[in-house]
XYZ file of N, CA, C and O in Angstrom:
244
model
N 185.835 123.492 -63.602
C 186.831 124.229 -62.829
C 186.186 125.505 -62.293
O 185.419 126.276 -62.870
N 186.762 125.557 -60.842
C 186.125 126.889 -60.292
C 186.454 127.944 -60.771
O 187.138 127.841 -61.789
N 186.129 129.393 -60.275
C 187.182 130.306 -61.267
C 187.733 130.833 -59.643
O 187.067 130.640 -58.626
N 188.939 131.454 -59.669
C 189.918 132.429 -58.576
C 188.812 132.739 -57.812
O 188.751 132.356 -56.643
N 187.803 133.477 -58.394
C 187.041 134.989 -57.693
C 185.940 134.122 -56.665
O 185.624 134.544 -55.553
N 185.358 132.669 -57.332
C 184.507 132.097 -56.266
C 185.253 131.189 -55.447
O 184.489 130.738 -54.593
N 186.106 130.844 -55.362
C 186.712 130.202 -54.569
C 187.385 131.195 -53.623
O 187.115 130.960 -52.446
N 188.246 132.314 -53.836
C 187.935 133.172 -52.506
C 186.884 133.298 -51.615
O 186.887 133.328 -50.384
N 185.873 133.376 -52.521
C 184.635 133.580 -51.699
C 184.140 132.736 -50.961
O 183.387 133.081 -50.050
N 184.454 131.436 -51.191
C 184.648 130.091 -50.408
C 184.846 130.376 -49.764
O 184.015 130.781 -48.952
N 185.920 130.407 -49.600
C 187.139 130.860 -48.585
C 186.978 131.676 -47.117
O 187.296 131.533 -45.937
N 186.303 132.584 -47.947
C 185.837 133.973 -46.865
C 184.911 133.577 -46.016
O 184.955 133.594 -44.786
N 183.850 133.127 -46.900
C 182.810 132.256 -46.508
C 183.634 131.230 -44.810
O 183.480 131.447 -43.608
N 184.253 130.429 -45.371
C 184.730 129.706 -44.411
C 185.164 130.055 -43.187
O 185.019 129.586 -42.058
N 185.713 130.954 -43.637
C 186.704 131.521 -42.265
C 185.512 132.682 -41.425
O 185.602 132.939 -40.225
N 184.602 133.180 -42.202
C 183.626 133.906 -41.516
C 182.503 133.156 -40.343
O 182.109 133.681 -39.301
N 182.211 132.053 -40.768
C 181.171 130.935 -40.563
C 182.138 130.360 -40.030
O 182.758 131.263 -39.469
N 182.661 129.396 -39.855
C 183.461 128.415 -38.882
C 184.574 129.329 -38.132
O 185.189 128.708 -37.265
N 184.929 130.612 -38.292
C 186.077 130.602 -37.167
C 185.213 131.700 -36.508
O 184.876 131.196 -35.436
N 184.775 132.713 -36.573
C 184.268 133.798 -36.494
C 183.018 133.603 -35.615
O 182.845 133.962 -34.451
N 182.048 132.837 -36.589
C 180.828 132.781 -36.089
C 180.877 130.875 -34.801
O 180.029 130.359 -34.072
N 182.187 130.528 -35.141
C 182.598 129.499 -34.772
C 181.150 128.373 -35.146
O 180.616 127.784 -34.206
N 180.765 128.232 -36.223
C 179.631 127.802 -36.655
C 180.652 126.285 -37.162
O 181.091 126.271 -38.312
N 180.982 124.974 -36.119
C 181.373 123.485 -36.892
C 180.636 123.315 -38.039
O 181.271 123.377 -39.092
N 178.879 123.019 -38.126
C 178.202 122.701 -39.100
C 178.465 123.359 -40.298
O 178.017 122.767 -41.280
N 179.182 124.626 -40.570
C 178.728 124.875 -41.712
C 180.598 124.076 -43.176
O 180.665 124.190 -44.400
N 181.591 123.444 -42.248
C 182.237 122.600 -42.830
C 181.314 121.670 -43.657
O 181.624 121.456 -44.829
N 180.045 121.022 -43.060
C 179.192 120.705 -44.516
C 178.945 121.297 -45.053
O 178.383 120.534 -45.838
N 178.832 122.094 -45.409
C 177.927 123.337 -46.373
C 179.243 123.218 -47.154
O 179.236 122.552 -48.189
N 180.290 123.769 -46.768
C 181.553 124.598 -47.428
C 182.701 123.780 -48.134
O 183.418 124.194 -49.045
N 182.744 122.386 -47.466
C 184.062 121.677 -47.614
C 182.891 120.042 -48.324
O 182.115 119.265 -47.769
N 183.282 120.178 -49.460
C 183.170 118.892 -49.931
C 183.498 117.596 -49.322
O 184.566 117.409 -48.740
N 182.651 116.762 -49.442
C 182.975 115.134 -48.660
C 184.492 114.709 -49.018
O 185.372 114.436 -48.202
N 184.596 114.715 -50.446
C 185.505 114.476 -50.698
C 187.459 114.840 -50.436
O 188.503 114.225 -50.654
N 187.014 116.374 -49.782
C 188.433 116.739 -49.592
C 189.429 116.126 -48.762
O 189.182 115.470 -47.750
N 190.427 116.338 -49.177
C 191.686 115.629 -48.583
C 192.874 117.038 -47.976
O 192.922 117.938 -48.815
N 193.363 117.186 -47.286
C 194.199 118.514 -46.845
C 195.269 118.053 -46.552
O 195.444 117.407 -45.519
N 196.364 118.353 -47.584
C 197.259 118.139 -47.709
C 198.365 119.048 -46.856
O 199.539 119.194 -47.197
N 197.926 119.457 -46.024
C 198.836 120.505 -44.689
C 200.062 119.395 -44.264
O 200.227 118.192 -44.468
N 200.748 120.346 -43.636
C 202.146 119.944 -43.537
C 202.128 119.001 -42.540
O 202.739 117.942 -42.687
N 201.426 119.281 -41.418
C 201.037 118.532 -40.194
C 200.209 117.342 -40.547
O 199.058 117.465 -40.965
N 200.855 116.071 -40.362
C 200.396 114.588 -40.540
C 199.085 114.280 -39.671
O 198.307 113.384 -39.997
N 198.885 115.136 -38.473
C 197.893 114.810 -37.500
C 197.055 115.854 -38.027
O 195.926 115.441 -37.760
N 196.963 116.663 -38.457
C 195.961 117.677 -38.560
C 194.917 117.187 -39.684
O 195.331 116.421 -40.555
N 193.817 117.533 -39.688
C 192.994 117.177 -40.207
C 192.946 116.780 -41.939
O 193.426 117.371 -42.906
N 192.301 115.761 -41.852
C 192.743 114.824 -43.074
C 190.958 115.071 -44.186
O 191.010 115.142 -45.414
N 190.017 115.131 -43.642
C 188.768 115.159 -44.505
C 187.911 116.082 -43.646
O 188.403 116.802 -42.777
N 186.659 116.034 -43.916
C 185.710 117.186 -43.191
C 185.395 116.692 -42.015
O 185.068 117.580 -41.227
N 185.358 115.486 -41.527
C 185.187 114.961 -40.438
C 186.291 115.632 -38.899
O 186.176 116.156 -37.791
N 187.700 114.940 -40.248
C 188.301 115.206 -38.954
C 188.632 116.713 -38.840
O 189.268 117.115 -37.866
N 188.305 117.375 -39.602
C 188.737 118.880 -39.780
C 187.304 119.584 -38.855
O 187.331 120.759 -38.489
N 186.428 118.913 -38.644
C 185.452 119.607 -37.678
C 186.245 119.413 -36.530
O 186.422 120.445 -35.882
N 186.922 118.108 -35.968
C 187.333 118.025 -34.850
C 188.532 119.039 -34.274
O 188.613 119.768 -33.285
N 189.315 118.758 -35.254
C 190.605 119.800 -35.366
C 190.442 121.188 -35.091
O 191.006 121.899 -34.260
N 189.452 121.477 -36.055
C 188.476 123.139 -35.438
C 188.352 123.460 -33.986
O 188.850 124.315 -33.253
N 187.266 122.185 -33.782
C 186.421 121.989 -32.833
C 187.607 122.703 -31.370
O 187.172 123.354 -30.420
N 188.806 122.412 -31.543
C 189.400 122.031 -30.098
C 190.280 123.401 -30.499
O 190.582 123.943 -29.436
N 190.697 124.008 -31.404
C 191.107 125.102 -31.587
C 190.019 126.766 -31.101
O 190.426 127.878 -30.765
N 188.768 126.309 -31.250
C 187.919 127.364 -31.077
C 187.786 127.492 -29.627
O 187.694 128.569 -29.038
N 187.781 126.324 -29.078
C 187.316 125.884 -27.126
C 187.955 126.213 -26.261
O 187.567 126.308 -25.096
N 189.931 126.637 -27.000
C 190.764 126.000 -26.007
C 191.137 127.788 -25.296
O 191.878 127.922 -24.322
């Protein structure tokens, strides 16, 4: 189990690097193969794949 304090840092990490630096690639680095995103929105991104795409068209538009 992670603890609170590094998983913020995940976090920060994430949003610094993919929205900021608008860096797609680093969703490998950050987001496990395995994740699933359980967001409210049925179309919105479901694993890291489609969550690059989902990004992808939010950063462009």
């Amino acid at each position: 189990m992670i603890s609170t304090a590094v998983n913020k840092a995940i976090v920060r990490r994430f949003y610094e690097k993919v929205f900021d630096r608008q860096s797609i690639e680093a969703i490998d680095e950050l987001v496990q193969p395995e994740f699933i995103d359980r967001d409210l929105i049925p179309s919105a991104s479901r694993n890291p794949e489609s969550m690059k795409q989902c990004i992808k068209t939010l950063i462009t538009s």
